[in-house]
Amino acid sequence: MEGDQRSGPPAQSLLPDGHLVLWTLCSVLMPVLITLWCSLQRSRRQLHRRDIFRKSKHCWRDTDLFSHPTYCCVCAQHILQGAFCDCCGLRVDEGCLKKVDKRFPCKEIMLKNDKAADAMPHHWIRGNVPLCSYCVICRQQCGSQPKLCDYRCIWCQTTVHDECMRSSLKSEKCDFGEFRNLIIPPSYLTSINQMRKDKNTNYEVVFDVTKTPPLKALQLCTLLPYRSVRVLVCGGDGTVGWVLDAIDEMKIKGQEQYIPEVAVLPLGTGNDLSNTLGWGTGYAGEIPVAQVLRNVMEADGIKLDRWKVQVTNKGYYNLRKPKEFTMNNYFSVGPDALMALNFHAHREKAPSLFSSRILNKAVYLFYGTKDCLVQECKDLNKKIELELDGERVELPNLEGIIVLNIGYWGGGCRLWEGMGDETYPLARHDDGLLEIVGVYGSFHCAQIQVKLANPFRIGQAHTVRLTLKCSMMPMQVDGEPWAQGPCTVTITHKTHALMLYFSGEQSDDDISSPSDHEDVKEAE
């Protein structure tokens, strides 16, 4: 009895402890299970959405948050997240994605054979018209009501009220509007396809250069009239060079007469080529897209020199082919190439951290400041021999040499002209001449960029030969850096590119005539 009574209380005390363990396990496992279930559902939704995108004729892009009040074209409800079509502009809630293809066809890049080529109708999309749009009939503002209302033609961008549409525009034909000279009519591609013997090419797709090389997209130029194509490249100087390389391949294929003229919308970090051609130092949406297209139509055609940079490594047993680059902007050896090399190495490790133009420039500033203390490129004149048009040039105690093809360098600095009372001829990008300058270090580069100093001007030449006799040195061509051992670098003229120069707006650093400033004021 006594033994039983003594053993009773411990057995009873285990029950509360067991409940405590059970509730602890539940409190830990439940959030984990809920998180796993949500992740599974999210993955299923993403797979389901991708399957719909793959089968759809629309070019869908999903978004977690629309930038302005948006309404679903199917259910007419206000939506915060969903998808939009890059091609026709439809906006739809995720739950309505299955229905949208049945109700709303995407715009046709090429008309079907059974449609009349000379009777191009408007392609109306209801709702979500651009801000500050006005009805083509009554001239009153469209899209001002907080609901899905009013129409926009995705070809000519005409907007019209619901009431005006019913009374006036049901049977009107589309004339492609203000930008008709920049639009390839679907009827034109239909006619071309009927005339061609090889009809296997599919012109009904929209090219995405992140998935398709630009050369394939540029083949559309061969279907259009001679010298009639203008291409707008949205990106940095590297993206422009990528497109110009594809255009050079068109020359190799004998398609010289179809080569387009190239304009630039500057979205990179430096944008020196864009600045040289009058397109500015950067674009952040401050100019409406319609005005950008007007600028492209008004721009003048010019030529841009392109240069071949050949790097031949030294050594008796070196059997590798020389490396070849195509230069549009500049070649350099020294501190600015070192900054580009350090920046490139860190961007390769964490590319997501280098998506901001301001952050990128801050990183360049950090490495420039570091090199001011370390001076990794000192005594360059003892390591390098320089020849301009076959003549040897004696160098002072430099840390860097920059070979320029265009007027701007380092994110907006006119390096060759400099500042002060010294008179030097303007650098041109179409005269077959290169400008060669030297810098005394990273601190000197910084002084040049803030207009407190001038570079050491070495000269101009049609051909540049640079021999690195010993050690490793950083080099770069148009922002593509590498570490280079003993070698010979030869720069010769390669070809011309057809570019578009816009003179309507100029930067503060640009050198222009008074008449240019008057034109800008009148335009404003």
Short mmCIF file of C-alpha atoms in Angstrom, two decimals, residues 66-508:
data_model
loop_
_atom_site.label_atom_id
_atom_site.label_comp_id
_atom_site.label_asym_id
_atom_site.label_seq_id
_atom_site.Cartn_x
_atom_site.Cartn_y
_atom_site.Cartn_z
CA PHE A 66 1.20 47.07 -61.34
CA SER A 67 2.61 50.59 -61.20
CA HIS A 68 -0.78 52.34 -61.60
CA PRO A 69 -4.48 51.43 -61.13
CA THR A 70 -5.13 48.45 -63.40
CA TYR A 71 -8.27 46.48 -64.29
CA CYS A 72 -8.57 42.96 -65.63
CA CYS A 73 -9.71 42.89 -69.27
CA VAL A 74 -11.80 39.75 -68.60
CA CYS A 75 -13.55 40.24 -65.26
CA ALA A 76 -13.14 44.07 -65.16
CA GLN A 77 -12.04 43.90 -61.50
CA HIS A 78 -9.24 45.99 -60.03
CA ILE A 79 -6.02 43.95 -59.83
CA LEU A 80 -2.70 44.46 -58.07
CA GLN A 81 -0.83 41.46 -59.45
CA GLY A 82 -1.31 39.45 -62.60
CA ALA A 83 0.09 39.44 -66.13
CA PHE A 84 0.36 41.78 -69.10
CA CYS A 85 1.07 41.15 -72.77
CA ASP A 86 4.21 42.80 -74.13
CA CYS A 87 2.77 42.79 -77.63
CA CYS A 88 -0.81 44.06 -77.33
CA GLY A 89 -0.89 45.50 -73.79
CA LEU A 90 -3.69 43.35 -72.33
CA ARG A 91 -3.74 43.15 -68.52
CA VAL A 92 -5.34 40.21 -66.78
CA ASP A 93 -5.77 38.70 -63.33
CA GLU A 94 -4.12 35.34 -62.72
CA GLY A 95 -7.46 33.57 -62.41
CA CYS A 96 -8.61 34.82 -65.83
CA LEU A 97 -5.53 33.74 -67.82
CA LYS A 98 -7.28 30.68 -69.28
CA LYS A 99 -10.17 32.74 -70.64
CA VAL A 100 -8.25 35.59 -72.22
CA ASP A 101 -6.99 33.73 -75.32
CA LYS A 102 -10.53 32.76 -76.31
CA ARG A 103 -11.87 36.30 -75.97
CA PHE A 104 -8.99 38.54 -77.02
CA PRO A 105 -6.55 37.64 -79.83
CA CYS A 106 -3.12 39.24 -79.76
CA LYS A 107 -2.23 41.64 -82.55
CA GLU A 108 -1.17 39.97 -85.77
CA ILE A 109 2.37 40.63 -86.97
CA MET A 110 1.41 39.08 -90.31
CA LEU A 111 -2.15 38.96 -91.68
CA LYS A 112 -3.70 35.67 -92.64
CA ASN A 113 -4.08 34.99 -96.35
CA ASP A 114 -7.85 35.29 -96.24
CA LYS A 115 -7.78 38.89 -95.02
CA ALA A 116 -7.68 41.90 -97.30
CA ALA A 117 -4.24 43.48 -97.20
CA ASP A 118 -5.52 46.97 -98.01
CA ALA A 119 -8.22 47.05 -95.30
CA MET A 120 -6.34 47.17 -92.02
CA PRO A 121 -8.86 47.62 -89.18
CA HIS A 122 -8.13 49.09 -85.78
CA HIS A 123 -7.22 46.59 -83.07
CA TRP A 124 -9.10 47.91 -80.05
CA ILE A 125 -8.22 47.02 -76.45
CA ARG A 126 -10.64 48.15 -73.76
CA GLY A 127 -9.47 49.80 -70.55
CA ASN A 128 -6.10 50.71 -68.99
CA VAL A 129 -5.49 53.48 -71.52
CA PRO A 130 -2.32 55.57 -70.97
CA LEU A 131 -2.52 58.48 -68.59
CA CYS A 132 -3.35 61.88 -70.10
CA SER A 133 -4.99 60.27 -73.15
CA TYR A 134 -7.65 62.18 -75.09
CA CYS A 135 -10.55 60.92 -77.16
CA VAL A 136 -10.01 61.29 -80.89
CA ILE A 137 -13.71 62.23 -81.34
CA CYS A 138 -14.66 64.60 -78.51
CA ARG A 139 -11.13 65.64 -77.40
CA GLN A 140 -11.96 64.96 -73.75
CA GLN A 141 -9.74 62.96 -71.40
CA CYS A 142 -9.99 59.17 -71.57
CA GLY A 143 -9.55 56.61 -68.83
CA SER A 144 -10.44 59.01 -66.02
CA GLN A 145 -13.10 56.78 -64.42
CA PRO A 146 -12.09 54.21 -61.74
CA LYS A 147 -13.16 51.19 -63.79
CA LEU A 148 -12.44 49.33 -67.02
CA CYS A 149 -13.46 51.85 -69.62
CA ASP A 150 -12.63 53.41 -73.00
CA TYR A 151 -10.59 51.94 -75.87
CA ARG A 152 -7.09 52.18 -77.35
CA CYS A 153 -5.89 50.93 -80.74
CA ILE A 154 -2.63 49.06 -80.25
CA TRP A 155 -1.40 50.00 -83.74
CA CYS A 156 -2.03 53.75 -84.01
CA GLN A 157 -2.41 54.40 -80.21
CA THR A 158 -5.70 56.26 -80.81
CA THR A 159 -7.91 56.44 -77.71
CA VAL A 160 -11.68 56.86 -77.68
CA HIS A 161 -14.55 56.89 -75.16
CA ASP A 162 -17.02 54.01 -74.98
CA GLU A 163 -19.86 56.29 -76.14
CA CYS A 164 -17.84 57.79 -79.00
CA MET A 165 -16.79 54.32 -80.14
CA ARG A 166 -20.42 53.20 -80.53
CA SER A 167 -21.36 56.30 -82.48
CA SER A 168 -18.39 56.95 -84.78
CA LEU A 169 -15.51 54.47 -85.03
CA LYS A 170 -16.95 51.01 -85.55
CA SER A 171 -15.94 50.73 -89.23
CA GLU A 172 -12.98 53.12 -89.49
CA LYS A 173 -9.68 51.74 -90.85
CA CYS A 174 -6.34 52.15 -89.07
CA ASP A 175 -3.66 54.37 -90.65
CA PHE A 176 -0.99 53.44 -87.99
CA GLY A 177 -0.97 57.00 -86.64
CA GLU A 178 1.97 59.30 -86.04
CA PHE A 179 4.58 56.54 -86.08
CA ARG A 180 3.48 54.83 -89.27
CA ASN A 181 7.02 55.16 -90.67
CA LEU A 182 8.36 53.07 -87.76
CA ILE A 183 5.76 50.29 -88.05
CA ILE A 184 5.97 47.28 -90.36
CA PRO A 185 2.37 46.75 -91.55
CA PRO A 186 1.13 43.14 -91.25
CA SER A 187 -0.02 43.34 -94.87
CA TYR A 188 3.57 44.02 -96.00
CA LEU A 189 4.92 40.84 -94.41
CA THR A 190 2.02 38.91 -95.93
CA SER A 191 2.92 40.15 -99.41
CA ILE A 192 6.61 39.42 -98.90
CA ASN A 193 5.84 35.90 -97.68
CA GLN A 194 3.73 35.21 -100.78
CA MET A 195 6.54 36.37 -103.09
CA ARG A 196 9.34 34.41 -101.43
CA LYS A 197 10.12 30.90 -102.62
CA ASP A 198 11.21 29.80 -99.16
CA LYS A 199 8.12 30.15 -96.96
CA ASN A 200 9.47 28.24 -93.97
CA THR A 201 10.44 31.41 -92.08
CA ASN A 202 7.92 32.32 -89.41
CA TYR A 203 7.44 36.10 -89.27
CA GLU A 204 4.55 35.91 -86.83
CA VAL A 205 6.76 35.80 -83.72
CA VAL A 206 8.13 38.70 -81.71
CA PHE A 207 11.89 38.50 -81.24
CA ASP A 208 13.30 38.53 -77.69
CA VAL A 209 17.07 39.19 -77.88
CA THR A 210 17.54 37.66 -74.41
CA LYS A 211 16.65 34.34 -76.04
CA THR A 212 17.39 34.96 -79.74
CA PRO A 213 20.64 36.45 -81.12
CA PRO A 214 20.15 39.92 -82.63
CA LEU A 215 21.34 38.70 -86.04
CA LYS A 216 18.15 36.64 -86.44
CA ALA A 217 15.97 39.63 -85.63
CA LEU A 218 18.00 41.86 -87.98
CA GLN A 219 17.18 39.51 -90.86
CA LEU A 220 13.81 41.30 -90.98
CA CYS A 221 15.77 44.21 -92.48
CA THR A 222 16.26 42.17 -95.65
CA LEU A 223 12.47 42.17 -96.19
CA LEU A 224 12.17 45.96 -96.11
CA PRO A 225 13.08 48.58 -98.73
CA TYR A 226 16.75 49.52 -99.05
CA ARG A 227 18.13 52.00 -96.50
CA SER A 228 14.76 52.37 -94.80
CA VAL A 229 15.33 50.66 -91.43
CA ARG A 230 16.14 52.37 -88.13
CA VAL A 231 16.91 50.32 -85.01
CA LEU A 232 16.64 51.61 -81.44
CA VAL A 233 19.02 49.80 -79.05
CA CYS A 234 17.90 50.07 -75.42
CA GLY A 235 20.93 49.41 -73.22
CA GLY A 236 24.49 50.41 -72.47
CA ASP A 237 27.48 50.75 -74.76
CA GLY A 238 28.12 47.00 -74.52
CA THR A 239 24.65 46.23 -75.84
CA VAL A 240 25.18 48.65 -78.73
CA GLY A 241 28.46 46.92 -79.58
CA TRP A 242 26.66 43.55 -79.51
CA VAL A 243 24.14 44.76 -82.08
CA LEU A 244 26.84 46.38 -84.25
CA ASP A 245 28.74 43.07 -84.28
CA ALA A 246 25.59 41.38 -85.61
CA ILE A 247 25.31 44.08 -88.30
CA ASP A 248 28.92 43.35 -89.32
CA GLU A 249 27.87 39.73 -89.85
CA MET A 250 25.21 41.00 -92.25
CA LYS A 251 28.00 42.67 -94.25
CA ILE A 252 29.89 39.38 -94.41
CA LYS A 253 26.74 37.72 -95.78
CA GLY A 254 26.52 40.30 -98.58
CA GLN A 255 23.56 42.16 -97.08
CA GLU A 256 25.24 45.58 -97.11
CA GLN A 257 22.25 47.35 -98.71
CA TYR A 258 19.94 46.20 -95.90
CA ILE A 259 22.03 47.49 -92.98
CA PRO A 260 19.96 49.61 -90.55
CA GLU A 261 20.87 52.89 -88.90
CA VAL A 262 21.21 52.56 -85.12
CA ALA A 263 19.90 54.88 -82.38
CA VAL A 264 20.54 54.44 -78.64
CA LEU A 265 18.36 54.68 -75.54
CA PRO A 266 21.05 54.87 -72.77
CA LEU A 267 20.38 52.36 -69.99
CA GLY A 268 23.98 51.49 -69.07
CA THR A 269 26.43 52.85 -66.49
CA GLY A 270 28.76 55.04 -68.58
CA ASN A 271 26.85 55.55 -71.83
CA ASP A 272 29.78 57.40 -73.45
CA LEU A 273 28.86 56.33 -76.99
CA SER A 274 25.25 57.38 -76.43
CA ASN A 275 26.43 60.76 -75.13
CA THR A 276 28.72 61.23 -78.12
CA LEU A 277 25.80 60.60 -80.49
CA GLY A 278 23.54 63.09 -78.69
CA TRP A 279 21.26 60.59 -76.91
CA GLY A 280 22.32 61.63 -73.41
CA THR A 281 24.10 60.12 -70.41
CA GLY A 282 21.21 58.04 -69.09
CA TYR A 283 17.48 57.36 -69.36
CA ALA A 284 15.20 56.88 -66.35
CA GLY A 285 11.78 57.34 -67.95
CA GLU A 286 11.81 61.15 -67.78
CA ILE A 287 11.05 61.40 -71.53
CA PRO A 288 7.80 59.81 -72.78
CA VAL A 289 8.21 56.86 -75.12
CA ALA A 290 6.34 58.75 -77.86
CA GLN A 291 8.94 61.55 -77.69
CA VAL A 292 11.76 59.01 -77.87
CA LEU A 293 10.27 57.65 -81.10
CA ARG A 294 9.93 61.18 -82.49
CA ASN A 295 13.61 61.75 -81.73
CA VAL A 296 14.51 58.58 -83.61
CA MET A 297 12.55 59.78 -86.66
CA GLU A 298 14.20 63.22 -86.56
CA ALA A 299 17.78 61.99 -86.03
CA ASP A 300 20.43 62.37 -88.74
CA GLY A 301 22.46 59.50 -90.15
CA ILE A 302 26.23 59.57 -89.53
CA LYS A 303 29.17 57.14 -89.64
CA LEU A 304 31.04 55.70 -86.67
CA ASP A 305 34.58 54.30 -87.01
CA ARG A 306 35.02 50.78 -85.68
CA TRP A 307 38.50 49.47 -84.92
CA LYS A 308 40.15 46.07 -84.69
CA VAL A 309 42.20 45.50 -81.53
CA GLN A 310 44.58 42.54 -81.94
CA VAL A 311 46.43 41.23 -78.87
CA THR A 312 49.38 38.92 -79.60
CA ASN A 313 51.04 37.25 -76.62
CA LYS A 314 54.85 37.15 -76.51
CA GLY A 315 56.86 33.93 -76.40
CA TYR A 316 58.56 31.55 -78.80
CA TYR A 317 56.27 28.64 -77.96
CA ASN A 318 52.99 30.49 -78.05
CA LEU A 319 50.81 28.75 -80.63
CA ARG A 320 47.51 30.36 -79.65
CA LYS A 321 45.79 32.68 -82.09
CA PRO A 322 45.87 36.39 -81.28
CA LYS A 323 42.84 37.69 -79.41
CA GLU A 324 40.72 40.10 -81.43
CA PHE A 325 38.26 42.71 -80.19
CA THR A 326 36.16 45.30 -81.97
CA MET A 327 36.43 48.76 -80.45
CA ASN A 328 33.79 51.49 -80.68
CA ASN A 329 34.72 53.72 -77.74
CA TYR A 330 38.21 53.32 -76.35
CA PHE A 331 41.08 51.01 -75.39
CA SER A 332 43.11 51.59 -72.24
CA VAL A 333 45.85 50.14 -70.10
CA GLY A 334 46.34 51.39 -66.55
CA PRO A 335 44.21 52.60 -63.64
CA ASP A 336 40.83 52.94 -65.39
CA ALA A 337 41.23 49.40 -66.77
CA LEU A 338 42.12 48.22 -63.25
CA MET A 339 38.92 49.76 -61.86
CA ALA A 340 36.88 48.08 -64.60
CA LEU A 341 38.60 44.74 -63.90
CA ASN A 342 37.86 44.89 -60.15
CA PHE A 343 34.27 45.95 -60.82
CA HIS A 344 33.80 43.13 -63.36
CA ALA A 345 35.20 40.51 -60.95
CA HIS A 346 32.80 41.47 -58.15
CA ARG A 347 29.82 41.76 -60.49
CA GLU A 348 30.44 38.20 -61.70
CA LYS A 349 30.23 36.96 -58.10
CA ALA A 350 27.03 38.84 -57.19
CA PRO A 351 25.31 40.24 -60.32
CA SER A 352 22.09 41.11 -58.44
CA LEU A 353 23.94 43.73 -56.38
CA PHE A 354 24.99 45.73 -59.45
CA SER A 355 21.61 46.63 -60.96
CA SER A 356 21.72 50.33 -59.98
CA ARG A 357 23.58 52.91 -62.08
CA ILE A 358 24.35 55.00 -58.98
CA LEU A 359 25.63 51.99 -57.02
CA ASN A 360 27.85 50.97 -59.95
CA LYS A 361 29.45 54.42 -60.05
CA ALA A 362 29.97 54.28 -56.28
CA VAL A 363 31.84 50.98 -56.65
CA TYR A 364 34.04 52.53 -59.37
CA LEU A 365 34.77 55.42 -57.00
CA PHE A 366 35.77 53.02 -54.24
CA TYR A 367 38.27 51.17 -56.44
CA GLY A 368 39.63 54.44 -57.80
CA THR A 369 40.26 55.68 -54.27
CA LYS A 370 41.94 52.40 -53.38
CA ASP A 371 44.29 52.62 -56.37
CA CYS A 372 45.28 56.17 -55.38
CA LEU A 373 46.88 54.63 -52.29
CA VAL A 374 48.27 51.43 -53.81
CA GLN A 375 49.37 52.67 -57.29
CA GLU A 376 49.44 49.24 -58.90
CA CYS A 377 50.13 50.66 -62.39
CA LYS A 378 53.09 52.94 -61.62
CA ASP A 379 56.17 53.15 -63.89
CA LEU A 380 54.09 52.27 -66.95
CA ASN A 381 56.53 54.11 -69.23
CA LYS A 382 59.25 51.59 -68.27
CA LYS A 383 57.04 48.62 -69.12
CA ILE A 384 55.48 49.80 -72.39
CA GLU A 385 56.64 50.96 -75.82
CA LEU A 386 54.22 53.01 -77.92
CA GLU A 387 54.22 53.54 -81.71
CA LEU A 388 51.89 55.90 -83.57
CA ASP A 389 51.72 55.27 -87.32
CA GLY A 390 55.03 53.39 -87.07
CA GLU A 391 56.93 56.08 -85.14
CA ARG A 392 58.20 55.42 -81.61
CA VAL A 393 56.94 57.87 -78.96
CA GLU A 394 58.87 58.71 -75.79
CA LEU A 395 56.59 58.60 -72.76
CA PRO A 396 56.81 60.54 -69.48
CA ASN A 397 56.28 58.89 -66.10
CA LEU A 398 52.68 57.73 -66.73
CA GLU A 399 50.42 55.15 -65.08
CA GLY A 400 47.89 54.79 -67.90
CA ILE A 401 47.38 55.19 -71.66
CA ILE A 402 43.93 55.70 -73.23
CA VAL A 403 43.22 55.36 -76.96
CA LEU A 404 40.00 57.21 -77.88
CA ASN A 405 37.65 56.85 -80.82
CA ILE A 406 34.77 58.96 -79.47
CA GLY A 407 34.52 62.34 -77.76
CA TYR A 408 33.44 61.16 -74.30
CA TRP A 409 35.19 58.98 -71.73
CA GLY A 410 34.63 57.98 -68.10
CA GLY A 411 30.89 58.65 -67.96
CA GLY A 412 30.73 62.07 -69.63
CA CYS A 413 34.23 63.63 -69.68
CA ARG A 414 35.55 65.16 -72.92
CA LEU A 415 39.07 63.81 -72.50
CA TRP A 416 40.86 65.08 -75.63
CA GLU A 417 39.59 68.67 -75.65
CA GLY A 418 40.12 69.10 -71.92
CA MET A 419 39.59 72.49 -70.28
CA GLY A 420 41.30 75.86 -69.97
CA ASP A 421 42.81 78.06 -72.67
CA GLU A 422 44.56 75.29 -74.58
CA THR A 423 43.09 74.90 -78.08
CA TYR A 424 42.85 71.39 -79.50
CA PRO A 425 40.82 70.17 -82.46
CA LEU A 426 37.59 68.39 -81.53
CA ALA A 427 37.76 64.61 -81.49
CA ARG A 428 35.68 63.05 -84.25
CA HIS A 429 34.30 59.56 -84.50
CA ASP A 430 34.27 59.34 -88.30
CA ASP A 431 37.68 60.70 -89.42
CA GLY A 432 39.69 57.47 -89.25
CA LEU A 433 41.88 58.94 -86.51
CA LEU A 434 42.46 57.85 -82.92
CA GLU A 435 43.32 60.23 -80.07
CA ILE A 436 45.93 58.96 -77.59
CA VAL A 437 46.32 60.45 -74.11
CA GLY A 438 48.13 59.54 -70.90
CA VAL A 439 47.19 59.84 -67.22
CA TYR A 440 49.44 60.01 -64.17
CA GLY A 441 47.24 57.88 -61.92
CA SER A 442 43.77 57.37 -60.48
CA PHE A 443 43.84 60.72 -58.70
CA HIS A 444 44.71 62.42 -61.99
CA CYS A 445 41.74 60.63 -63.63
CA ALA A 446 39.47 62.00 -60.90
CA GLN A 447 40.84 65.52 -61.43
CA ILE A 448 40.17 65.25 -65.16
CA GLN A 449 36.57 64.15 -64.58
CA VAL A 450 35.81 67.17 -62.39
CA LYS A 451 37.62 69.53 -64.81
CA LEU A 452 40.54 70.36 -62.53
CA ALA A 453 43.23 68.95 -64.83
CA ASN A 454 43.96 67.91 -68.41
CA PRO A 455 45.38 64.60 -69.61
CA PHE A 456 48.81 64.35 -71.18
CA ARG A 457 48.04 64.49 -74.91
CA ILE A 458 50.31 62.09 -76.76
CA GLY A 459 48.96 62.54 -80.30
CA GLN A 460 46.63 61.30 -83.07
CA ALA A 461 47.20 58.35 -85.39
CA HIS A 462 45.61 55.98 -87.89
CA THR A 463 47.40 52.96 -86.41
CA VAL A 464 48.50 52.37 -82.81
CA ARG A 465 50.95 49.70 -81.67
CA LEU A 466 51.57 49.14 -77.97
CA THR A 467 54.14 46.63 -76.64
CA LEU A 468 53.99 45.43 -73.04
CA LYS A 469 57.52 44.23 -72.31
CA CYS A 470 57.12 42.70 -68.84
CA SER A 471 54.77 42.02 -65.91
CA MET A 472 50.97 41.81 -65.88
CA MET A 473 48.85 44.89 -66.60
CA PRO A 474 45.07 45.49 -66.66
CA MET A 475 43.62 46.30 -70.10
CA GLN A 476 40.11 46.98 -71.38
CA VAL A 477 38.22 47.47 -74.64
CA ASP A 478 34.89 49.28 -74.28
CA GLY A 479 34.51 48.23 -70.65
CA GLU A 480 35.53 44.58 -71.21
CA PRO A 481 38.60 44.19 -68.95
CA TRP A 482 41.22 41.50 -68.52
CA ALA A 483 44.69 41.01 -66.96
CA GLN A 484 47.34 40.81 -69.69
CA GLY A 485 50.92 39.55 -69.68
CA PRO A 486 53.70 40.57 -72.11
CA CYS A 487 52.15 41.15 -75.52
CA THR A 488 51.78 43.41 -78.54
CA VAL A 489 48.52 45.31 -79.03
CA THR A 490 47.79 46.58 -82.55
CA ILE A 491 44.81 48.85 -83.27
CA THR A 492 43.77 49.34 -86.91
CA HIS A 493 40.66 50.59 -88.66
CA LYS A 494 38.07 47.87 -89.31
CA THR A 495 34.85 49.30 -90.74
CA HIS A 496 32.15 51.95 -90.39
CA ALA A 497 28.80 51.64 -88.61
CA LEU A 498 25.73 53.63 -89.63
CA MET A 499 24.47 55.45 -86.56
CA LEU A 500 21.80 58.05 -85.80
CA TYR A 501 22.83 61.39 -84.24
CA PHE A 502 20.25 63.39 -82.32
CA SER A 503 21.04 67.10 -82.00
CA GLY A 504 17.85 68.23 -80.24
CA GLU A 505 19.24 68.01 -76.71
CA GLN A 506 22.81 68.33 -75.50
CA SER A 507 24.47 67.73 -72.16
CA ASP A 508 26.11 70.40 -70.05
#
